XYZ file of C-alpha atoms in Angstrom:
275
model
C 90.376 -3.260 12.641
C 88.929 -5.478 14.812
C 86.224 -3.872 16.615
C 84.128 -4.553 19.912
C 81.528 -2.701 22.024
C 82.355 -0.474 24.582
C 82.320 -1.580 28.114
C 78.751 -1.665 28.933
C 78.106 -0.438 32.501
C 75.819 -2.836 35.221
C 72.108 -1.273 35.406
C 72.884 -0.981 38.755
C 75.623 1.514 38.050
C 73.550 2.959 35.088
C 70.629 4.012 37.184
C 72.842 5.444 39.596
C 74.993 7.178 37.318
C 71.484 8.495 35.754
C 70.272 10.206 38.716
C 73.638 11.730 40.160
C 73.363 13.302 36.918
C 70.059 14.956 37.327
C 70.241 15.553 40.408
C 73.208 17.457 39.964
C 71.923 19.633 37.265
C 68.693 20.016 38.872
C 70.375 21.869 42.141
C 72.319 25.320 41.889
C 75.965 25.233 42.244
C 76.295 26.398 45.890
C 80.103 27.994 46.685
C 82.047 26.238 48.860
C 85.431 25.356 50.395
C 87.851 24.322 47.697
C 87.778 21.321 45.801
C 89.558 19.144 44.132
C 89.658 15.881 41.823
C 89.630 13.049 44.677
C 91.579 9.303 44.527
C 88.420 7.267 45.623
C 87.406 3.843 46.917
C 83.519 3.669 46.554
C 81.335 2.790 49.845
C 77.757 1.643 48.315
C 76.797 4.960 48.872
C 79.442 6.990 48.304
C 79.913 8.271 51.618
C 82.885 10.781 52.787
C 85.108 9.069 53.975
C 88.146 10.527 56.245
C 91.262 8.615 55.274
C 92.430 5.950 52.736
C 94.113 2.587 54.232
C 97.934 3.114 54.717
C 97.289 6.635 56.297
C 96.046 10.190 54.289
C 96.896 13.791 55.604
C 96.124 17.030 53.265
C 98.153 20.062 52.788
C 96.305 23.281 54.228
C 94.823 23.868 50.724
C 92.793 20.794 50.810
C 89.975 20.414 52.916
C 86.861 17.774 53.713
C 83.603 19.095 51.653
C 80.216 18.833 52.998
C 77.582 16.758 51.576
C 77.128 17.928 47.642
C 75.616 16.507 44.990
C 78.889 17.021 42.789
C 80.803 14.314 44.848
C 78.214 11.180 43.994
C 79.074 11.900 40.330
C 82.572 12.330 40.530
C 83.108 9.036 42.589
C 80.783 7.252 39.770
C 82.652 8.260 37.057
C 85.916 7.301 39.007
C 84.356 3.585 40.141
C 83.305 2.925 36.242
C 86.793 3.278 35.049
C 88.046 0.960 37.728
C 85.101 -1.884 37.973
C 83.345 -2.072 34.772
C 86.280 -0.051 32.355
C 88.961 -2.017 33.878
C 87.108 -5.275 35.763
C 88.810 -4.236 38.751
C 87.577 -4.103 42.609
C 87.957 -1.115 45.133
C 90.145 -1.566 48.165
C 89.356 0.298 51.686
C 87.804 3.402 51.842
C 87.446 6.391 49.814
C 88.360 9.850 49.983
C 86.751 13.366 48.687
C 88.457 16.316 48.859
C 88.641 19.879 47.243
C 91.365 22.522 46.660
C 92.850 25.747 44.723
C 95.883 26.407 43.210
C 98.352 23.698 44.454
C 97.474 20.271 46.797
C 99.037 17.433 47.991
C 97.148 14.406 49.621
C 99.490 11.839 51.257
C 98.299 8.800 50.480
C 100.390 6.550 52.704
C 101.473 3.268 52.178
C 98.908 1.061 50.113
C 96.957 -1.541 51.620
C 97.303 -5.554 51.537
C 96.270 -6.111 47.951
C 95.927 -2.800 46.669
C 97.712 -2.290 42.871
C 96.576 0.642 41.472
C 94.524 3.924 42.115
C 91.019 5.275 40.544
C 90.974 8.898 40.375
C 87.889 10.711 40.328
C 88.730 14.779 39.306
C 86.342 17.600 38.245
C 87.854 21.426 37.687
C 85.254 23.711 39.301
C 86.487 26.840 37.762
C 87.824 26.859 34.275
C 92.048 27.061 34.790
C 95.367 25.448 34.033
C 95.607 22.043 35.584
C 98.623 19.416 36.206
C 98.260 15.986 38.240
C 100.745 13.626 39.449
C 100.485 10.221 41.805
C 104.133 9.543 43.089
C 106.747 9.504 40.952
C 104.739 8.475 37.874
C 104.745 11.297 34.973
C 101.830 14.145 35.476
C 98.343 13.223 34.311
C 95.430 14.945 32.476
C 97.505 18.274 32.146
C 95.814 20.965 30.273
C 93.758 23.734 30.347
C 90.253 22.945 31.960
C 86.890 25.551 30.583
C 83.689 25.046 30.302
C 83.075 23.497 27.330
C 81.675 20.051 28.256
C 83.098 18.120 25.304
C 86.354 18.915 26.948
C 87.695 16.397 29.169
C 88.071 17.129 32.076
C 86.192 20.388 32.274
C 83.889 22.399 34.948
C 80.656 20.170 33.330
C 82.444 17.038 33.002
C 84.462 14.652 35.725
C 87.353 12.586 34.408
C 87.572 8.967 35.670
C 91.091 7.244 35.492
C 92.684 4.164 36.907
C 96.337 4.478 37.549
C 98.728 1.156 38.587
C 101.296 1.730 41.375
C 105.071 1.470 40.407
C 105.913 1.882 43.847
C 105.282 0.047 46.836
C 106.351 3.072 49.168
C 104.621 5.953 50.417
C 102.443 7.684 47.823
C 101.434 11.494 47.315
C 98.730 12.640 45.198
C 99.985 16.405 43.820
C 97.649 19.273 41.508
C 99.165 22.344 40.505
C 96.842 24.908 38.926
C 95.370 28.011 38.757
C 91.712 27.256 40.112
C 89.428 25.162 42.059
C 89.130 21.192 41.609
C 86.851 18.603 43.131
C 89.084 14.860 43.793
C 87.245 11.673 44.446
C 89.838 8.563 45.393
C 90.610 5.194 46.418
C 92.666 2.200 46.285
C 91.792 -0.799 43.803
C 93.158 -3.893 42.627
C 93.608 -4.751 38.915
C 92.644 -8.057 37.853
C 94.907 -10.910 37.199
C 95.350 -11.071 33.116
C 95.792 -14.375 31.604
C 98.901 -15.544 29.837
C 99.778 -16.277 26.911
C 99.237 -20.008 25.354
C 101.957 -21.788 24.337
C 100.132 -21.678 20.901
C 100.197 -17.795 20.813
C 103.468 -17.618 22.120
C 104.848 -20.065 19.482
C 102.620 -18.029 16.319
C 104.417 -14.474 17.539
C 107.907 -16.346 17.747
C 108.954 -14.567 15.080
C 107.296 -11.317 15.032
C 104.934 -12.252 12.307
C 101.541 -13.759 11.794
C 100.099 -15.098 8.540
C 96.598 -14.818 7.333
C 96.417 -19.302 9.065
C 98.050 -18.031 12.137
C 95.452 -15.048 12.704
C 92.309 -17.501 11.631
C 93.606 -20.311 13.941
C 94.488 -17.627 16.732
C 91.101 -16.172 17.103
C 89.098 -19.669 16.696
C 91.002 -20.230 19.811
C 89.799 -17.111 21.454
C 85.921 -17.497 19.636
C 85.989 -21.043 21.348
C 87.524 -20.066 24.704
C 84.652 -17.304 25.033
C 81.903 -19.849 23.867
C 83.251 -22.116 26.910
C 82.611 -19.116 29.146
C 78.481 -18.909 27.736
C 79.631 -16.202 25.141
C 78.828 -16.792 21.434
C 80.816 -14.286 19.150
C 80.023 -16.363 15.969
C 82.027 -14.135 13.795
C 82.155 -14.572 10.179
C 85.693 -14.625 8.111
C 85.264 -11.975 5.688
C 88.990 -12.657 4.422
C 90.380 -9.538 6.369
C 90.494 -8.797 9.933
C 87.491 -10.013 12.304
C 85.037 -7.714 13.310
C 83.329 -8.563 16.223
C 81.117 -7.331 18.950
C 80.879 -9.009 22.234
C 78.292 -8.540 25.182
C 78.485 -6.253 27.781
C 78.366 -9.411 30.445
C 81.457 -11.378 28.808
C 83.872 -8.148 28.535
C 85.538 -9.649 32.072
C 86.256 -12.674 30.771
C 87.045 -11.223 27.346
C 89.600 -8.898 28.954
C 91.225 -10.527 31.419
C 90.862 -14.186 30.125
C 90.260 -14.942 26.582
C 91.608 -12.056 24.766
C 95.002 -12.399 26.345
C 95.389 -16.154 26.289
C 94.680 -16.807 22.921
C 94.746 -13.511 20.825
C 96.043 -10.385 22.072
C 99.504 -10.276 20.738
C 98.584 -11.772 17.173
C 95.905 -9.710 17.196
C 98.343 -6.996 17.631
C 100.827 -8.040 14.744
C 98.766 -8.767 12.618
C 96.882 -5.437 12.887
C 99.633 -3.695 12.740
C 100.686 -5.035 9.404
C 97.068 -4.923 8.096
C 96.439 -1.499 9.148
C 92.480 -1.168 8.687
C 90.871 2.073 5.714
């Protein structure tokens, strides 16, 4: 299977991801109002923020928190999946709320240039948990405990990055039987590249041979190396294994990758299924 490094976060966002975390487990958990998994649009320093563009209003079981250690975590984990998971940007101004039991956050209509959501969403109390932006099916349902290789649970928040299917008014909606923590905010998605008219005509016909693959990703090797990437991967007869640098995943993702090798890729994987 072909194989690349995970996104590899800024050292910027490292550092700061870093100490939210100790600082976090250094303080006692202090009881609060409610909270909840928020929809977030970073500030540089995560501030609270009172409203998203387009409008926000709460239902009566979700309230503003005070300043808490918790909320600089959750709101990193949510900006990584958006900015450095998905190469996207954050659009107006994020939101942190918390709740129990059942919430609904009107999001309002999205702003100029807004595409998606990141979601930022910590249980605080181990329970039964089901999410849902708009009319889009629920998301991370499941039971939330303690256990912190459970995701999400009461140790761990869960970042996600949702696209909008609807232009209109949005609601945010948890059902559950406990407390959550929400960080959110608008983003935009970046543009993907489309296909070449050389990977369009080597998927024509829903297969790729062994010179189709080869030629495919020399395309994609050489359209990287034109962007100050080298991935100087050797044909070992099978499928290319590869690893490519934290800096060039952007260009990888959104440019190269799709242009010239993303669907073969895909074919041919699929009839070479890897060990």
């Amino acid at each position: 299977m072909t194989q690349s490094k995970p996104p590899v976060p800024s050292p910027r966002l490292s550092r700061m991801r870093d100490a939210l975390i100790a600082d976090v487990e250094a303080q006692p958990f202090r009881r609060r109002s409610p909270r909840r998994r928020t929809i977030v649009g970073v500030t540089s320093a995560f501030v609270v923020a009172g409203a998203l563009s387009g409008g926000l209003t709460a239902a009566a079981a979700v309230t503003a928190l005070a300043p808490d250690p918790a909320e600089g975590l959750i709101a990193a984990t949510a900006t990584y999946a958006l900015t450095d998971a998905t190469h996207g940007t954050l659009v107006g101004t994020p939101v942190y709320r918390t709740g129990s039991g059942h919430g609904v956050i009107d999001l309002g209509v999205p702003p100029a240039g807004a595409d998606a959501v990141a979601i930022g969403f910590q249980c605080l109390e181990p329970g039964t948990f089901s999410q849902k932006l708009g009319d889009a099916p629920s998301v991370i349902p499941g039971d939330c405990g303690d256990d912190a290789s459970t995701a999400p649970s009461t140790k761990n928040p869960e970042g996600q990055v949702m696209g909008l299917t609807s232009r209109g008014d949005l609601t945010y909606t948890i059902d559950g039987s406990a407390r959550w923590a929400l960080w959110i905010s608008w983003g935009k998605l970046p543009t993907q590249a489309g296909a070449s008219s050389s990977q369009v005509d080597a998927v024509a016909d829903g297969q790729v041979t062994r010179a189709e693959y080869v030629i495919a990703f020399n395309r994609y090797e050489a359209c990287m190396a034109q962007a100050g990437f080298e991935i100087n991967a050797p044909d070992n007869g099978g499928t290319f294994e590869y690893g490519i640098p934290g800096a060039g995943l952007a260009v990888s993702d959104t440019t190269c990758y799709p242009r010239e090798f993303a669907q073969v890729d895909a074919i041919w994987q699929t009839e070479h299924p890897g060990p």
